[in-house]
Short mmCIF file of C-alpha atoms in Angstrom, two decimals:
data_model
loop_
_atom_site.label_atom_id
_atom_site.label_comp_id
_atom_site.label_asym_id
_atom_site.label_seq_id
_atom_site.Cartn_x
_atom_site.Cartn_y
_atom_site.Cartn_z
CA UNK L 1 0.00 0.00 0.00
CA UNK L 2 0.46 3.63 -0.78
CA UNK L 3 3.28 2.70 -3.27
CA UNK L 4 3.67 5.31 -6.03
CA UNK L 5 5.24 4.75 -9.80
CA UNK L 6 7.50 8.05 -10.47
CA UNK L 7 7.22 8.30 -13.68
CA UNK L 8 9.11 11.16 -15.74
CA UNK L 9 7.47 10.79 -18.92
CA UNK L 10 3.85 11.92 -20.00
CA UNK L 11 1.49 10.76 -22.41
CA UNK L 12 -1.69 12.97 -23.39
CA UNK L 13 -4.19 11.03 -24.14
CA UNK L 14 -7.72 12.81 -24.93
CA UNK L 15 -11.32 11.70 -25.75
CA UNK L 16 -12.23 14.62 -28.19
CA UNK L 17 -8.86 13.96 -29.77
CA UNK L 18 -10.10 10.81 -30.21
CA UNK L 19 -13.26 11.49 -31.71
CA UNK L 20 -11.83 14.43 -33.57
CA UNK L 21 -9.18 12.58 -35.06
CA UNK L 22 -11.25 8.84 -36.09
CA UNK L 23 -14.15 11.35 -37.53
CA UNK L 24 -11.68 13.30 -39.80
CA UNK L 25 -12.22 12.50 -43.27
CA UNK L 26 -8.31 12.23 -43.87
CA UNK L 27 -6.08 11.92 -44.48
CA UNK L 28 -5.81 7.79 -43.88
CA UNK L 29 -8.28 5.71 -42.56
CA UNK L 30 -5.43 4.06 -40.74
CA UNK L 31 -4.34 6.73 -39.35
CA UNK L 32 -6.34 5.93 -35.74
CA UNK L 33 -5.83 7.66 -32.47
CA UNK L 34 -5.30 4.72 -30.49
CA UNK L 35 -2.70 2.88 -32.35
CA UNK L 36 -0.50 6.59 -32.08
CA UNK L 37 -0.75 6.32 -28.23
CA UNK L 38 -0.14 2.08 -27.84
CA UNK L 39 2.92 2.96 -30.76
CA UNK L 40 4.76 5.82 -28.23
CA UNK L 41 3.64 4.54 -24.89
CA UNK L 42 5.36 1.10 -26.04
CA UNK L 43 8.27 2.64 -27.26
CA UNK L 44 9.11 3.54 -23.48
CA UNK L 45 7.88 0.33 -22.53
CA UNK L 46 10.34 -1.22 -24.18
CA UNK L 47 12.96 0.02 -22.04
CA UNK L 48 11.06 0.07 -18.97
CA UNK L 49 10.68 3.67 -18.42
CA UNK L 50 7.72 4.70 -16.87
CA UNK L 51 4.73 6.26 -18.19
CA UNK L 52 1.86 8.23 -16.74
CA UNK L 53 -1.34 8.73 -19.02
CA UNK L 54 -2.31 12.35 -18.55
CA UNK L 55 -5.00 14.42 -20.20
CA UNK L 56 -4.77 17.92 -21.79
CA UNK L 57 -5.82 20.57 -19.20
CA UNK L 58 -3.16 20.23 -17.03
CA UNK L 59 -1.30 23.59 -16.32
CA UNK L 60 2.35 24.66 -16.68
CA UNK L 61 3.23 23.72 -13.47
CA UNK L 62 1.31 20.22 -13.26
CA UNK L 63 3.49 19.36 -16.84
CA UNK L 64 6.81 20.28 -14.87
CA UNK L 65 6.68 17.33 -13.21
CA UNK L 66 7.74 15.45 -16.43
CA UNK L 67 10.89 15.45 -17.91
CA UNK L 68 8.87 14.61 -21.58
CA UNK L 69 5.43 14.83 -22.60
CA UNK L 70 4.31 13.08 -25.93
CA UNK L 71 0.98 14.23 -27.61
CA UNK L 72 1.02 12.29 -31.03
CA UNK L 73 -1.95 13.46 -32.99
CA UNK L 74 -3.01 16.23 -31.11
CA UNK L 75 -5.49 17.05 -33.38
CA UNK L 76 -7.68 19.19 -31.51
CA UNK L 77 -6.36 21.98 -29.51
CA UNK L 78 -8.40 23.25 -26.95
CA UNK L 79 -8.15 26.76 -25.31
CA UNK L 80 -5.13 27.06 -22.95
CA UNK L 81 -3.23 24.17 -24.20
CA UNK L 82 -1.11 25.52 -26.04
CA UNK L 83 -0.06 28.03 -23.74
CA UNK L 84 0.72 25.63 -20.74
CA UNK L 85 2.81 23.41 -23.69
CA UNK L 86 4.87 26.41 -24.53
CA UNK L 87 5.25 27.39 -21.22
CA UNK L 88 6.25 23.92 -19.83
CA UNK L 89 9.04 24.02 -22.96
CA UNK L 90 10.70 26.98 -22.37
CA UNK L 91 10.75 26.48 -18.56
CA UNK L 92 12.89 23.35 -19.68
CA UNK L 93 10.90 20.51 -20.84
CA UNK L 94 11.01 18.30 -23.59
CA UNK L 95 7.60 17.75 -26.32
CA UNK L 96 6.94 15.39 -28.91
CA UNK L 97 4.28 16.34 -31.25
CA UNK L 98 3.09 14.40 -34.71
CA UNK L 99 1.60 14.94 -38.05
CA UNK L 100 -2.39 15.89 -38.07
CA UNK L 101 -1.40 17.89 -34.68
CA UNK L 102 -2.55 21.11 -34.04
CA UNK L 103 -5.60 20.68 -36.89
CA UNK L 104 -8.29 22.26 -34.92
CA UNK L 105 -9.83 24.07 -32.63
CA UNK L 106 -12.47 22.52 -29.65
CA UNK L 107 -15.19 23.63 -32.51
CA UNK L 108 -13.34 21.48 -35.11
CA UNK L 109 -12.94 24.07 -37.02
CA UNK L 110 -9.29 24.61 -38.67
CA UNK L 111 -6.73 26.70 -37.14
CA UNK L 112 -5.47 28.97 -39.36
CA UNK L 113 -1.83 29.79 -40.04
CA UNK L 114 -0.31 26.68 -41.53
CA UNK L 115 0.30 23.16 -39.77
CA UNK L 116 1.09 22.55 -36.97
CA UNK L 117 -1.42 25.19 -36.35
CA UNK L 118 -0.10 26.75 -32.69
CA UNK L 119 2.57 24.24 -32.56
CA UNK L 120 4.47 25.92 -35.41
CA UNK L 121 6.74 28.41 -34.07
CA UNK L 122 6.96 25.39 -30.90
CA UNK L 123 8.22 23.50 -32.93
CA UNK L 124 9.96 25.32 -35.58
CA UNK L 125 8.92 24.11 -38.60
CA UNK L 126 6.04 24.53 -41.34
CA UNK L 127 4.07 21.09 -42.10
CA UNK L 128 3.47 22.07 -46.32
CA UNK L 129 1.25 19.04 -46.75
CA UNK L 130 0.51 15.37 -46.08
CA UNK L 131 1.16 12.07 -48.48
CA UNK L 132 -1.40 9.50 -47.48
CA UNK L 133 1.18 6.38 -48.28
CA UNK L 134 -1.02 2.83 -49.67
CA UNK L 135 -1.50 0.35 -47.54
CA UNK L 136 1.55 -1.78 -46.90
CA UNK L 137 3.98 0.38 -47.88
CA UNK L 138 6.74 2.25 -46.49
CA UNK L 139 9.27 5.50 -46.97
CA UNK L 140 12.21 4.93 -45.51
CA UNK L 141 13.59 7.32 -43.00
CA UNK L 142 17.10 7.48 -41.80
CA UNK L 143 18.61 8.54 -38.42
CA UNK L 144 22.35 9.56 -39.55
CA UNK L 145 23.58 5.94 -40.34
CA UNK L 146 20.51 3.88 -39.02
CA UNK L 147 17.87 3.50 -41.31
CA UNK L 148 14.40 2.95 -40.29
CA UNK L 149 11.17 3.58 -41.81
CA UNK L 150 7.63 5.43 -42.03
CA UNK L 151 4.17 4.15 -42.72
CA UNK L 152 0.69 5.75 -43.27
CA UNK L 153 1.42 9.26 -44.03
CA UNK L 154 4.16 11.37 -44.51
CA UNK L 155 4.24 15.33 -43.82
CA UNK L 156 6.17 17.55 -46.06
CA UNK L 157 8.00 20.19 -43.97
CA UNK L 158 10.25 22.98 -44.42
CA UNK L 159 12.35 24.38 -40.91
CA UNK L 160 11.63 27.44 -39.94
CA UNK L 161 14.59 27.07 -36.97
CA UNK L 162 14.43 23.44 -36.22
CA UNK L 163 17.32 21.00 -36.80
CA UNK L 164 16.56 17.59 -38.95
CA UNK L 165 17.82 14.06 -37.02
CA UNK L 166 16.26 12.05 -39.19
CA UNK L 167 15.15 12.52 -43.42
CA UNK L 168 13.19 10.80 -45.64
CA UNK L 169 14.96 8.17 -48.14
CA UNK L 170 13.31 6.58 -51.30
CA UNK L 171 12.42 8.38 -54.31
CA UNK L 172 9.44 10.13 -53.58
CA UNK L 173 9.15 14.28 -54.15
CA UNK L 174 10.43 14.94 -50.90
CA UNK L 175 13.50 12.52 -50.35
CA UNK L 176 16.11 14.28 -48.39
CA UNK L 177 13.52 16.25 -46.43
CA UNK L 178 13.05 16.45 -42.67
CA UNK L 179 11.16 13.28 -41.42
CA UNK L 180 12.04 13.94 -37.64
CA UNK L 181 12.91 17.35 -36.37
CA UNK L 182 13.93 18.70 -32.88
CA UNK L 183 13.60 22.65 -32.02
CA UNK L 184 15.15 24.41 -29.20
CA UNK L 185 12.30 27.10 -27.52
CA UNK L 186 13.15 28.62 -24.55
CA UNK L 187 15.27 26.39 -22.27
CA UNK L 188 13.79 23.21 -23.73
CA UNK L 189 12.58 21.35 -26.72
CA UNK L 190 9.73 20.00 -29.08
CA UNK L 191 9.96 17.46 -31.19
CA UNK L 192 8.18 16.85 -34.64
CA UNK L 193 7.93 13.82 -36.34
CA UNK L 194 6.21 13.98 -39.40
CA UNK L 195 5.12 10.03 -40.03
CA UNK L 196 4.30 6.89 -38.35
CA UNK L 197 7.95 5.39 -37.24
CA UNK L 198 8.42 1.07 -37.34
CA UNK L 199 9.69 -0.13 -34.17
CA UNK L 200 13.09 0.53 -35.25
CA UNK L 201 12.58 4.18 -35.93
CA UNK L 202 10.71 4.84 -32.17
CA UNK L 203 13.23 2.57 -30.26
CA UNK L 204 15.56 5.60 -32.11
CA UNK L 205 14.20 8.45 -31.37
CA UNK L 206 13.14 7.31 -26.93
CA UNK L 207 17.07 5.78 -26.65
CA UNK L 208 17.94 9.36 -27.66
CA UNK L 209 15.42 10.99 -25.32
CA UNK L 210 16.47 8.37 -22.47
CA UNK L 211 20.33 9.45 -23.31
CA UNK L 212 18.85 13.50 -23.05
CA UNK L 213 17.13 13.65 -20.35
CA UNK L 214 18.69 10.88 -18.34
CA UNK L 215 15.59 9.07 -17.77
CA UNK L 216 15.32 5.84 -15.63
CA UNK L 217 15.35 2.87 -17.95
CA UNK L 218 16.21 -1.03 -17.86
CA UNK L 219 16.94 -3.33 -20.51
CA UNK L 220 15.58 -6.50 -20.22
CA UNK L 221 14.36 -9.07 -22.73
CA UNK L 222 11.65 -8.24 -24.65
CA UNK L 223 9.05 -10.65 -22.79
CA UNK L 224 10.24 -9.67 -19.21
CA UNK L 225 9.50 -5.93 -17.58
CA UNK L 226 10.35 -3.97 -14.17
CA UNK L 227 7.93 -1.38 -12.31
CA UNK L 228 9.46 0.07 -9.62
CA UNK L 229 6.86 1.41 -6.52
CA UNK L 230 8.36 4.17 -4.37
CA UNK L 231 8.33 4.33 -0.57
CA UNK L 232 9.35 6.98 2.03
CA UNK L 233 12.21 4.81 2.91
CA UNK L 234 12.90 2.24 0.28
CA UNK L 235 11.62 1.35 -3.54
CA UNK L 236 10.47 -1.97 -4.66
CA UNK L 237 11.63 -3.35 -8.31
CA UNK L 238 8.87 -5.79 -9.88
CA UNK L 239 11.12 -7.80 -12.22
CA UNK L 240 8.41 -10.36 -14.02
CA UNK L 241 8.67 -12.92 -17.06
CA UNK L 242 5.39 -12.27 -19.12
CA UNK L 243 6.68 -14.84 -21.76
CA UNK L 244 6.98 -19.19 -21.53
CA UNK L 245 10.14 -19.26 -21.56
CA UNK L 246 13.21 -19.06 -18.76
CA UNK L 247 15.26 -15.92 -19.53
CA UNK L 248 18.40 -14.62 -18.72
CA UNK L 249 18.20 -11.08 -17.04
CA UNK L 250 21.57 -8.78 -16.13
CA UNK L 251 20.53 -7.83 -12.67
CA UNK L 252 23.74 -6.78 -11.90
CA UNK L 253 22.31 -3.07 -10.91
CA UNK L 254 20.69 -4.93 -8.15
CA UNK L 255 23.08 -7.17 -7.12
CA UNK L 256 23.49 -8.03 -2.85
CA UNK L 257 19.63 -6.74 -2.86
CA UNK L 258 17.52 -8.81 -0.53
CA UNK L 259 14.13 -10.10 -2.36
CA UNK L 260 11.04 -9.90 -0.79
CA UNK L 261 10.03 -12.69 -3.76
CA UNK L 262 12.83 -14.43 -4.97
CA UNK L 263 15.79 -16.70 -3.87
CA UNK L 264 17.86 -14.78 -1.59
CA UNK L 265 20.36 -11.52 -2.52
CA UNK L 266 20.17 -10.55 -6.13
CA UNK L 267 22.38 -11.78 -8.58
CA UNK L 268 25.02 -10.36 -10.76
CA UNK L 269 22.43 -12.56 -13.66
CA UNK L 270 18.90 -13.79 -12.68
CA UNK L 271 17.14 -17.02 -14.34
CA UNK L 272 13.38 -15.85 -14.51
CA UNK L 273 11.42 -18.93 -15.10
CA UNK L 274 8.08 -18.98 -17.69
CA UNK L 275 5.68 -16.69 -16.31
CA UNK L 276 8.29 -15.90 -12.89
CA UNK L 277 8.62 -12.89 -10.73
CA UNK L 278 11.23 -11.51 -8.51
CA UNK L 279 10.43 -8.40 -5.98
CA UNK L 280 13.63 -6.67 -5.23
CA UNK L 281 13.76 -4.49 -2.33
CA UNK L 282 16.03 -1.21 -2.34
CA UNK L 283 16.81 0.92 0.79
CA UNK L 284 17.25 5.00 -0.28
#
């Protein structure tokens, strides 16, 4: 009891985004709103970070308490928003935005001024137009030497201050152009990324954020995960197999740790069998 999770990171998640977005009548019809949040919030997953799911009124000062917030298809904007995202960036944190952000208005009625609507001097770019891609296919997109790729849609954009980490590939019209773009406002930054990243391309673009912003993180095999619940006087680490098979899991950040669950101190290595848990318990 009365264990909390600490999490750093944000994700907005909104009903009338939701609506506003699945009701649009473009520019993909596979473009939905709850894929976008299940594709970013397991992107941190991934590498155990934690994640709070947070909605879009919260104030300036209720954002500070996360080192990132990630709105991907913000499509509606509603009044104040904005304000409390720019506000929360230049006090020093870090935003991740996507294409079909900053569409409309509470009304749904466009915002005028160019995509991404208020977002654009955020984050420092001007979204020209959007390629709905076929089904089944894909643009490539390339961070420096590691090349990944886009699906769905694909947002033509020209910087207006940004700075491009990652361009589109192929031979389409815009080949060479910003894909991924990162803009410095105030004392912190927003991120744009103007199409739907593979796995490849978001395990990219959170290692850098992780790297960034020094957020907590874990690597672990892909069927195994850690939640950590914070106490006045100690934490406790949740280390649990989800998969049916025994894997091998560097514990080594843990090691001489009593368990609460589990066979004694920690391990430099730890043999999780099918479907096994340790609980590790760590004095502050």
């Amino acid at each position: 009891m009365n264990g909390r999770i600490q999490a750093k990171v944000g994700l907005i998640f909104d009903w009338d985004n939701y609506w506003s977005l699945e009701y649009s009548s473009g520019p993909s019809v596979s473009l939905t709103y709850v894929d976008q949040i299940k594709r970013y919030y397991a992107a941190f997953y991934r590498q155990n970070t934690a994640v709070d799911m947070i909605p879009t009124d919260l104030s300036a000062d209720q954002l500070a308490r996360y080192d990132v917030i990630a709105a991907p298809v913000l499509i509606m904007v509603k009044p104040g928003v904005s304000e409390a995202i720019h506000q929360y960036v230049k006090n020093g944190g870090v935003f991740i935005t996507t294409c079909m952000s900053g569409i409309n208005d509470e009304h749904d009625n466009v915002i005028m001024g160019g995509y991404p609507g208020p977002f654009r001097d955020l984050c420092g770019l001007w979204a020209e137009e959007i390629d709905a891609l076929p089904p089944h296919t894909a643009v490539p997109v390339r961070f420096g030497d590691t090349e990944t790729g886009g699906s769905i849609v694909a947002n033509v954009s020209h910087l207006e201050g940004a700075e491009t980490i990652a361009a589109y590939g192929g031979a389409d019209y815009y080949a060479n152009t910003p894909a991924v773009t990162v803009n410095t406002y105030g004392t912190g930054q927003a991120y744009y990324v103007g199409t739907v990243l593979d796995t490849a391309g978001m395990d990219v673009l959170v290692d850098r954020l992780i790297q960034d912003k020094h957020l907590d993180h874990f690597t672990t095999p892909a069927d195994v995960e850690l939640t950590t619940r914070h106490y006045p006087d100690y934490a406790l680490h949740f280390l649990i197999n989800n998969g049916n098979q025994t894997e091998t899991v560097d514990t080594s950040r843990f090691a001489g740790m009593p368990t609460l669950i589990g066979d004694g101190p920690v391990q430099a290595t730890t043999e999780l069998a099918p479907y096994g848990l340790i609980v590790i318990q760590e004095t502050k």
